[in-house]
Structures are given as structure tokens and as C-alpha cells.
């Protein structure tokens, strides 16, 4: 699932660093999903968001379907939750003036893990 | 037949666990260590996940390429942390895993124990420690029953101002082990073992030169101890943009160090000290207000603020979230959450 060309085109690790605060702020401010993060350690969660963005940007990562399923298994996630995260992702990239075609590539990668996240 | 070596770049060397390894051309520190069979945690190998974090000795800091510190906080950079997957050093360096940094203990004698208020003691001892104000120490001591205890306390002193005198502010509890131990008769002559320094919550000189335009230091209770060290360190290093120091407590009686803070505020016009308590009487300029609201209402640009938050974990977590949502970058929020001790 790693597409290093997209990752490099977006600017690699520094691009992830630029995006993660904006993205995490959006996630924490969205009433549809913010409650999932109430009792979590912010730094730990910030690192997880960074790992997620690295994956979605097509960067090198260790994401696999089994871990994805396991991590989200007890959260009873629905399309609404997944959609909220996807919206946060897209609006983050728009804010950073990422060209539409690259946003599409990122969304495509994010969608590839949807079934695992929702445990369907 | 002879081979012309003239345009081959001289390979660099790293030292790890007293073993020297010669790097192959373009080889990263991580790759060389793995090649030699060392177990170094790693994952993405692209400088993103930070799993392969290592630490260089102080002499080696200048030889780290900037790309190997991408995404690290300024204290991490200052302590010589780097991402071994992204580090191809130009000169020989000595490296270690971060956890090995300070696990040896030194023994010293307590020289002063003085109450700062009803429950907080100022404890001083002399030790030749290489620390940054705001870092913490582990104190190892043995109680009357012969049980050994470890407690972590933040450092309130500044090496450049206080020389080898190290100062801690220790809150004592009715049945707390340290309180009972320190109040024991001949404690002033007792030896104490210390481990450290540890922790990443301290001022870095780079804050005077980046786009930071305000420092916000907020603490509850003895969270003021590291902040008192950090603020004096920042002022001593010449940070001349506004600094807001907010010292909070549940009851206004519990606010301490008022005289020292007032003195510091008079001496430095860019320092603004606020004392905030949730309840109790207003005296000495103490405001009765919720500390979260107080910080929210400060007239500062949160996106250019660098914050230091110290005190109970719940306080640090809540204020960190508030600041982050107000626009403060995650990397600009240093924190030292105090965790409850596990007995014994």
C-alpha cells in the first residue's frame, strides 16, 4: 500500500509534521469523533495520528490489516466516524494547498483501510 | 595493479557500547548497527515514526546532519537525540540508546531543609550535576523500617546562578514516606542517593531566535518548582520577549514563593507573574479564578506561544489540550506531569 512517490511529492516527513497538528486539531474539535480521544494521552495520540498520516501520504509504514482491525475493534465505528476522519484529512490538505490530484491519491490510500478500521 | 583511492570519501565511524563500526558509503547509523547485529528499535526508516531515536554524546552534536533531527523538539535536539535511520554522520560520533543516559546514582548530603509553606519543603544539597533547570531527579532513600523508596522531584535551581547547590520543592503528605523520612531527627546529616537528571521539560536558547513571541509557564502546586528554574534560566539566557508565569493552587494559602516571584518580576520588566487559586482569601495579589479560564483569557498569540506545563497529570493534560486547540503547536508544549507515587 506504500506509494513512496506520493509521499515524496508531498514533501516526506516534514510534510507530515506540518500536517499533523492541523489534522489532530480538526479531529479533536469534531463532535462526531472527539469523544474517542477524551481519555487518551495526547502525545501518544499525536504520534498515532502522525503514523496514520504517513501511511495515508503513501509513506513507509508498518500498517497491516490485522493491527487496524484489532486497534479499532471495540470502538463500534460507523461510516459517519470514518467519514469525519476523511473530511478532516481532506480539509487539512486543502489548508496546506496540496493539489487536488494529490489529495485524491491520499484519499484513495485512506479508503483502502476502511474495511479494516470498521471491522466489516 | 593499484586502485586510485583519491576520490573515495573517507568513511566515518560510530562507537556504540564501546564497539567501533566503520560506516559504508551512504550508510545510516541505524543500518550500520543492524548490520553489526545490534538490536535497535526501528520501523519506518524514513524519519517519520521516531522509533529509532538515539542519543549522541555532547561532543558529537555538531556532527549530526539536520535531517536526523527533523521533527524533534528543541530539548530533544539539545540533549543530542537524533533519528538513527536518517543519520549519515560526517565525522566519528559516539552513540547510545536514550534510556542508557542516566541510570547511575550518586550519593550526596542534604544541606538545607526549610518549610516554604504548611506542606512544602525547600530541600537543598550540593552535587556536581550536569542538568537543565526543569529536569527532574530520582531520590532514593531508605525509611526507618529499612524499605527503599524512590521519588521523583523537579529541579528548581539553575546551575549558572546557583552553582552546585541543587534545590527541590517537596510537598509532604500526612503519611507520605518522604515527609516522615525528612522530618526524622538527624536527617540533615543523612546521605541521599540521586539519579538523573531526567526529563525534557526545559528552556532552549533556540526559543529566543525562532518565531516564538511569548513564553507561558503554568503550574499547579509544586509544579512551580521546575517553572521557577525554567523562568530564571530563560531570563538569565537573555530571553527578552514577554513571559507569563502562572502559579496556581487549590487554596490561596497553598500559593508559595510569593516573595521570590515578586522580586524577580521587579527585576525583569518582560516577566508577568500571576498567582491564581480556586478558593480562599485574596491577598498578596492572588486572584481567585479557575486557572484554565485565566490562561484562556491571557492576551497572547497562542500560535506563537511556547508553553511549559507542570503539575498534576490531570491539570497538565487539560491545559495542554486547551492550548493545542487554541493554536499552540504540539511541539511547543513542554510538560512535566507529576504522577502519583507507587508504594513502597
Coordinates of C-alpha atoms in Angstrom, one line a residue:
Chain A
X1 CA 0.0 0.0 0.0
X2 CA 3.1 2.2 0.3
X3 CA 3.3 4.6 -2.6
X4 CA 6.6 6.4 -1.9
X5 CA 6.1 8.7 -5.0
X6 CA 3.1 10.4 -3.4
X7 CA 4.9 10.6 0.0
X8 CA 7.9 12.3 -1.7
X9 CA 5.8 14.5 -3.8
X10 CA 4.0 15.8 -0.7
X11 CA 7.4 16.6 0.9
X12 CA 8.1 13.5 3.0
X13 CA 8.5 13.6 6.8
X14 CA 8.5 17.4 7.1
X15 CA 5.1 17.5 5.3
X16 CA 3.7 15.0 7.8
X17 CA 5.0 17.2 10.6
X18 CA 3.3 20.3 9.0
X19 CA 0.0 18.4 8.6
X20 CA -0.3 16.5 11.9
X21 CA -1.2 19.5 14.2
X22 CA -3.8 20.8 11.8
X23 CA -5.3 17.3 11.3
X24 CA -5.3 16.4 15.0
X25 CA -6.9 19.7 16.0
X26 CA -9.7 19.0 13.5
X27 CA -10.2 15.5 14.8
X28 CA -10.3 16.8 18.4
X29 CA -12.8 19.5 17.5
X30 CA -15.2 17.3 15.7
X31 CA -18.1 16.3 18.0
X32 CA -18.8 13.2 15.9
X33 CA -15.4 11.7 16.9
X34 CA -13.8 13.8 19.6
X35 CA -15.1 11.6 22.4
X36 CA -13.0 8.7 21.3
X37 CA -9.9 10.8 22.3
X38 CA -11.1 12.1 25.7
X39 CA -9.1 9.8 27.9
X40 CA -6.0 9.2 25.7
X41 CA -2.6 10.6 26.2
X42 CA -2.2 13.5 23.8
X43 CA 1.4 12.8 22.8
X44 CA 0.8 9.2 22.2
X45 CA -2.3 10.0 20.1
X46 CA -0.4 12.7 18.3
X47 CA 2.2 10.1 17.3
X48 CA -0.5 7.7 16.2
X49 CA -2.0 10.5 14.0
X50 CA 1.4 11.0 12.6
X51 CA 1.7 7.3 11.8
X52 CA -1.7 7.4 10.2
X53 CA -0.8 10.4 8.0
X54 CA 2.5 8.9 7.0
X55 CA 0.5 5.8 5.8
X56 CA -2.1 7.9 4.1
X57 CA 0.6 10.0 2.4
X58 CA 1.9 6.8 0.9
X59 CA 5.0 6.8 3.2
X60 CA 6.9 3.9 4.6
X61 CA 4.8 2.3 7.4
X62 CA 4.0 -0.8 9.3
X63 CA 0.3 -0.7 9.0
X64 CA -1.3 -4.0 8.4
X65 CA -5.0 -5.0 8.2
X66 CA -4.8 -7.2 11.3
X67 CA -3.5 -4.4 13.6
X68 CA -6.0 -2.0 12.1
X69 CA -8.8 -4.4 13.0
X70 CA -7.5 -5.1 16.5
X71 CA -7.0 -1.4 17.4
X72 CA -10.5 -0.3 16.3
X73 CA -12.4 -3.5 17.2
X74 CA -14.2 -2.3 20.4
X75 CA -15.0 1.2 19.2
X76 CA -18.1 0.3 17.2
X77 CA -17.2 2.6 14.4
X78 CA -19.6 3.5 11.6
X79 CA -19.4 5.2 8.2
X80 CA -20.1 8.5 10.0
X81 CA -16.9 8.2 12.1
X82 CA -14.8 7.2 9.1
X83 CA -16.3 10.0 7.1
X84 CA -15.4 12.5 9.8
X85 CA -11.8 11.5 9.8
X86 CA -11.7 11.5 6.0
X87 CA -13.2 15.1 6.0
X88 CA -10.5 16.2 8.5
X89 CA -7.9 14.7 6.2
X90 CA -9.1 16.4 3.1
X91 CA -9.6 19.8 4.7
X92 CA -6.1 19.6 6.3
X93 CA -4.6 19.0 2.8
X94 CA -6.7 21.8 1.3
X95 CA -5.5 24.1 4.0
X96 CA -1.9 23.2 3.1
X97 CA -2.7 24.0 -0.6
X98 CA -2.0 20.4 -1.7
X99 CA -3.1 20.0 -5.4
X100 CA -6.4 18.1 -5.9
X101 CA -4.8 15.2 -7.7
X102 CA -2.5 14.5 -4.7
X103 CA -5.5 14.8 -2.3
X104 CA -7.2 12.2 -4.4
X105 CA -4.2 9.8 -4.1
X106 CA -4.2 10.3 -0.3
X107 CA -7.9 9.7 0.0
X108 CA -7.6 6.5 -2.1
X109 CA -4.9 5.2 0.3
X110 CA -7.0 6.1 3.3
X111 CA -10.1 4.3 1.8
X112 CA -8.0 1.2 1.3
X113 CA -8.0 0.6 5.1
X114 CA -11.7 1.5 5.7
X115 CA -13.0 -2.1 5.9
X116 CA -10.3 -3.0 8.5
X117 CA -11.0 0.1 10.6
X118 CA -14.7 -0.5 10.6
X119 CA -14.2 -4.3 11.1
X120 CA -16.5 -5.3 8.3
Chain B
X1 CA 47.5 -3.2 -10.2
X2 CA 46.8 -0.3 -7.9
X3 CA 43.5 1.3 -7.1
X4 CA 43.1 5.0 -7.0
X5 CA 41.5 6.0 -3.7
X6 CA 41.9 9.7 -4.2
X7 CA 38.2 10.5 -4.8
X8 CA 36.7 8.0 -2.4
X9 CA 35.1 9.8 0.6
X10 CA 36.7 8.8 3.8
X11 CA 34.3 6.5 5.7
X12 CA 33.0 7.7 9.0
X13 CA 32.9 5.7 12.3
X14 CA 30.5 5.3 15.1
X15 CA 31.1 4.0 18.5
X16 CA 28.3 2.1 20.3
X17 CA 28.7 0.1 23.5
X18 CA 32.5 0.6 23.2
X19 CA 32.5 -1.1 19.8
X20 CA 33.7 0.9 16.8
X21 CA 31.9 0.4 13.5
X22 CA 33.1 1.8 10.2
X23 CA 30.2 3.1 8.1
X24 CA 29.9 2.1 4.5
X25 CA 29.3 4.9 2.0
X26 CA 25.9 6.5 2.4
X27 CA 25.1 4.0 5.2
X28 CA 23.0 5.3 8.1
X29 CA 23.8 4.8 11.8
X30 CA 20.8 2.5 12.1
X31 CA 21.8 0.4 9.1
X32 CA 25.4 0.0 10.4
X33 CA 24.2 -1.0 13.9
X34 CA 21.7 -3.5 12.5
X35 CA 24.4 -4.9 10.1
X36 CA 26.6 -5.5 13.2
X37 CA 23.8 -7.4 14.9
X38 CA 22.7 -4.7 17.4
X39 CA 19.0 -4.7 18.3
X40 CA 17.9 -1.1 17.7
X41 CA 14.2 -0.4 17.6
X42 CA 13.1 0.8 14.2
X43 CA 10.1 0.9 12.0
X44 CA 9.6 3.3 9.0
X45 CA 13.3 4.1 8.4
X46 CA 12.2 7.4 6.7
X47 CA 12.4 9.7 9.7
X48 CA 8.7 9.7 10.4
X49 CA 8.0 7.2 13.2
X50 CA 10.8 8.2 15.6
X51 CA 11.2 4.6 16.8
X52 CA 14.9 4.6 16.1
X53 CA 15.6 7.5 18.4
X54 CA 19.2 7.5 19.7
X55 CA 21.4 9.9 21.6
X56 CA 24.9 11.2 20.7
X57 CA 27.5 12.4 23.2
X58 CA 27.7 16.2 23.7
X59 CA 30.9 16.4 21.5
X60 CA 29.1 14.7 18.6
X61 CA 26.1 17.1 18.5
X62 CA 27.8 19.3 15.9
X63 CA 28.2 16.3 13.5
X64 CA 24.6 15.4 13.3
X65 CA 23.0 16.3 9.9
X66 CA 19.9 18.5 10.3
X67 CA 17.7 15.8 8.6
X68 CA 18.4 13.4 11.5
X69 CA 16.7 15.8 13.9
X70 CA 13.7 16.6 11.7
X71 CA 10.5 16.6 13.9
X72 CA 12.3 16.5 17.2
X73 CA 11.5 19.1 20.0
X74 CA 14.2 21.7 20.9
X75 CA 15.0 20.0 24.2
X76 CA 15.4 16.7 22.4
X77 CA 17.8 18.3 19.9
X78 CA 19.7 20.0 22.7
X79 CA 20.1 16.6 24.5
X80 CA 21.6 15.2 21.3
X81 CA 18.7 13.0 20.3
X82 CA 18.6 12.0 16.7
X83 CA 16.9 9.6 14.3
X84 CA 19.4 6.9 13.6
X85 CA 17.7 5.9 10.3
X86 CA 18.3 9.4 8.9
X87 CA 21.8 10.0 10.2
X88 CA 24.8 9.7 8.0
X89 CA 27.4 11.5 10.1
X90 CA 30.4 13.3 8.5
X91 CA 32.7 12.7 11.5
X92 CA 33.1 9.9 14.0
X93 CA 30.4 10.0 16.8
X94 CA 29.6 8.0 19.9
X95 CA 26.0 7.0 20.2
X96 CA 23.7 5.2 22.7
X97 CA 20.1 4.3 23.1
X98 CA 18.2 7.1 25.0
X99 CA 17.4 5.0 28.1
X100 CA 21.0 4.4 29.0
X101 CA 21.7 8.1 29.6
X102 CA 21.5 8.4 33.4
X103 CA 20.9 5.2 35.3
X104 CA 23.8 5.5 37.7
X105 CA 23.2 7.1 41.1
X106 CA 25.4 9.5 43.0
X107 CA 25.4 10.0 46.8
X108 CA 25.3 13.4 48.4
X109 CA 24.3 15.1 51.7
X110 CA 21.3 17.3 52.3
X111 CA 22.4 20.7 53.4
X112 CA 19.2 22.6 54.0
X113 CA 15.6 21.7 54.8
X114 CA 13.2 24.7 55.2
X115 CA 9.4 25.0 55.0
X116 CA 8.1 27.2 52.2
X117 CA 4.5 26.9 53.5
X118 CA 2.5 24.4 55.5
X119 CA 3.2 21.4 53.4
X120 CA 6.0 22.3 51.0
X121 CA 9.7 22.0 52.0
X122 CA 12.7 23.5 50.3
X123 CA 15.4 20.8 50.2
X124 CA 18.9 21.7 49.1
X125 CA 22.0 19.7 48.6
X126 CA 25.3 20.1 46.8
X127 CA 26.1 18.0 43.8
X128 CA 28.2 18.4 40.7
X129 CA 25.2 17.7 38.4
X130 CA 25.1 18.5 34.7
X131 CA 21.4 19.4 34.5
X132 CA 19.0 21.8 32.8
X133 CA 16.5 23.6 35.1
X134 CA 13.1 21.9 34.8
X135 CA 14.6 18.4 34.6
X136 CA 13.9 16.1 37.5
X137 CA 15.8 13.8 39.7
X138 CA 15.0 10.5 41.3
X139 CA 15.7 10.5 45.1
X140 CA 16.5 7.1 46.6
X141 CA 16.2 6.8 50.3
X142 CA 15.6 4.1 53.0
X143 CA 12.9 4.6 55.7
X144 CA 13.1 3.6 59.4
X145 CA 11.8 0.1 58.5
X146 CA 14.6 -0.4 56.1
X147 CA 12.4 -0.2 53.0
X148 CA 13.9 1.6 50.0
X149 CA 11.8 4.2 48.2
X150 CA 12.3 6.2 45.0
X151 CA 10.5 9.6 44.5
X152 CA 10.9 11.9 41.5
X153 CA 11.3 15.7 42.1
X154 CA 11.8 18.6 39.7
X155 CA 14.8 20.8 40.0
X156 CA 14.1 24.5 40.9
X157 CA 17.7 25.7 40.8
X158 CA 19.8 27.0 37.9
X159 CA 23.4 25.8 37.6
X160 CA 24.7 29.1 36.2
X161 CA 23.1 31.0 39.1
X162 CA 23.2 28.6 42.0
X163 CA 26.5 26.7 41.2
X164 CA 26.5 23.3 42.7
X165 CA 23.5 23.9 45.0
X166 CA 20.6 21.9 43.8
X167 CA 17.1 22.9 45.1
X168 CA 13.9 20.9 45.2
X169 CA 10.4 21.8 46.4
X170 CA 8.9 18.8 48.1
X171 CA 5.3 18.5 49.0
X172 CA 4.9 16.4 52.1
X173 CA 1.8 14.4 53.0
X174 CA 0.4 13.4 56.4
X175 CA 1.5 9.8 55.9
X176 CA 3.9 10.3 53.0
X177 CA 7.1 8.3 53.2
X178 CA 9.4 11.2 52.2
X179 CA 7.8 13.6 54.7
X180 CA 8.3 11.2 57.5
X181 CA 11.8 10.4 56.5
X182 CA 12.9 14.0 56.1
X183 CA 11.3 15.1 59.4
X184 CA 13.3 12.3 61.2
X185 CA 15.8 13.6 63.7
X186 CA 19.2 13.5 62.1
X187 CA 18.1 13.7 58.5
X188 CA 20.3 16.7 57.7
X189 CA 23.3 14.6 58.1
X190 CA 21.8 11.7 56.2
X191 CA 23.1 10.7 52.8
X192 CA 20.8 10.7 49.9
X193 CA 21.2 9.0 46.6
X194 CA 20.1 10.8 43.4
X195 CA 19.6 9.5 39.9
X196 CA 19.3 11.8 36.9
X197 CA 18.9 14.3 35.6
X198 CA 15.9 13.1 33.6
X199 CA 13.1 14.8 31.5
X200 CA 12.7 17.0 28.5
X201 CA 10.8 20.0 30.0
X202 CA 13.4 22.8 29.9
X203 CA 14.2 26.1 28.2
X204 CA 16.2 26.1 25.0
X205 CA 18.1 29.1 23.7
X206 CA 16.7 28.4 20.2
X207 CA 13.3 29.9 21.5
X208 CA 14.9 33.3 21.6
X209 CA 15.6 33.1 17.8
X210 CA 12.6 31.2 16.3
X211 CA 9.2 32.7 15.8
X212 CA 8.2 32.2 19.5
X213 CA 6.9 35.6 20.8
X214 CA 5.7 34.5 24.3
X215 CA 6.6 32.0 26.9
X216 CA 3.7 30.7 29.1
X217 CA 4.7 28.8 32.2
X218 CA 1.8 27.4 34.1
X219 CA 2.0 25.2 37.2
X220 CA -0.2 23.9 40.0
X221 CA 1.3 23.3 43.5
X222 CA 4.9 22.3 43.4
X223 CA 4.7 22.4 39.6
X224 CA 6.1 25.8 40.4
X225 CA 9.5 24.2 41.2
X226 CA 10.5 23.4 37.7
X227 CA 8.9 26.6 36.4
X228 CA 11.0 28.7 38.9
X229 CA 14.1 27.0 37.4
X230 CA 13.0 27.4 33.8
X231 CA 11.9 31.1 34.2
X232 CA 15.2 32.1 35.8
X233 CA 17.1 30.1 33.2
X234 CA 15.3 31.8 30.3
X235 CA 15.8 35.3 31.9
X236 CA 19.4 34.5 32.6
X237 CA 20.0 33.4 29.0
X238 CA 18.5 36.8 27.9
X239 CA 15.0 35.8 26.6
X240 CA 13.5 39.3 26.3
X241 CA 10.1 38.7 24.9
X242 CA 7.0 38.5 27.2
X243 CA 7.0 35.7 29.8
X244 CA 3.8 34.8 31.6
X245 CA 4.3 32.8 34.8
X246 CA 1.1 31.5 36.3
X247 CA 1.4 29.8 39.7
X248 CA -1.8 28.1 40.8
X249 CA -3.1 26.2 43.8
X250 CA -6.4 24.9 45.1
X251 CA -6.5 27.3 48.1
X252 CA -4.8 30.7 48.2
X253 CA -3.0 29.6 51.4
X254 CA -1.1 27.0 49.3
X255 CA 0.5 29.5 47.0
X256 CA 4.2 29.8 47.9
X257 CA 7.4 31.5 46.8
X258 CA 5.5 34.8 46.6
X259 CA 8.3 37.0 47.8
X260 CA 10.9 35.4 45.4
X261 CA 8.5 35.7 42.4
X262 CA 7.7 39.4 43.2
X263 CA 11.4 40.2 43.4
X264 CA 12.0 38.5 40.0
X265 CA 9.1 40.4 38.4
X266 CA 10.5 43.7 39.6
X267 CA 13.9 42.8 38.2
X268 CA 12.7 41.8 34.8
X269 CA 10.1 44.0 33.0
X270 CA 9.2 41.3 30.5
X271 CA 8.1 38.9 33.3
X272 CA 4.5 38.9 34.3
X273 CA 3.7 36.8 37.4
X274 CA 0.1 35.8 38.2
X275 CA -1.0 33.9 41.3
X276 CA -4.2 32.1 40.9
X277 CA -6.2 30.0 43.4
X278 CA -9.6 28.3 43.0
X279 CA -10.7 29.3 46.5
X280 CA -9.6 31.1 49.7
X281 CA -8.8 34.7 50.5
X282 CA -7.4 37.2 48.1
X283 CA -4.1 38.5 49.4
X284 CA -0.7 39.5 48.0
X285 CA -2.4 39.9 44.6
X286 CA -3.7 36.4 44.4
X287 CA -6.7 36.1 42.1
X288 CA -9.5 33.7 42.9
X289 CA -10.1 32.2 39.5
X290 CA -10.1 29.0 37.6
X291 CA -6.6 28.6 36.2
X292 CA -7.9 27.3 32.8
X293 CA -10.1 30.3 32.3
X294 CA -7.3 32.6 33.5
X295 CA -4.9 31.1 30.8
X296 CA -7.6 31.2 28.1
X297 CA -8.1 35.0 28.8
X298 CA -4.4 35.9 28.6
X299 CA -3.9 38.5 25.8
X300 CA -1.3 36.5 23.9
X301 CA -0.9 34.9 20.4
X302 CA -1.3 31.2 21.3
X303 CA 0.0 30.1 17.9
X304 CA 3.4 31.7 18.7
X305 CA 3.5 30.8 22.4
X306 CA 5.9 28.2 23.8
X307 CA 4.4 26.6 26.9
X308 CA 5.8 24.8 29.9
X309 CA 3.1 23.0 32.0
X310 CA 4.0 21.3 35.3
X311 CA 1.9 19.7 38.0
X312 CA -0.7 17.0 38.4
X313 CA -1.3 14.9 35.4
X314 CA -5.0 15.9 35.0
X315 CA -4.1 19.6 35.1
X316 CA -1.3 19.2 32.5
X317 CA -3.4 17.1 30.2
X318 CA -6.4 19.5 30.3
X319 CA -4.4 22.7 29.8
X320 CA -2.3 21.0 27.1
X321 CA -5.5 20.2 25.2
X322 CA -6.8 23.8 25.7
X323 CA -3.6 25.3 24.4
X324 CA -3.3 23.0 21.5
X325 CA -6.9 23.7 20.4
X326 CA -6.1 27.4 20.8
X327 CA -3.4 27.1 18.2
X328 CA -0.2 26.3 20.1
X329 CA 1.8 23.7 18.1
X330 CA 2.2 20.3 19.9
X331 CA 6.0 20.6 19.7
X332 CA 5.8 24.0 21.6
X333 CA 4.1 22.5 24.6
X334 CA 6.6 21.1 27.0
X335 CA 5.2 19.3 30.0
X336 CA 6.1 17.6 33.2
X337 CA 3.1 15.7 34.6
X338 CA 3.5 14.6 38.2
X339 CA 2.5 11.1 38.6
X340 CA 1.3 9.7 42.0
X341 CA 4.0 7.6 43.7
X342 CA 3.5 3.8 43.7
X343 CA 4.3 2.5 47.2
X344 CA 6.6 1.3 48.6

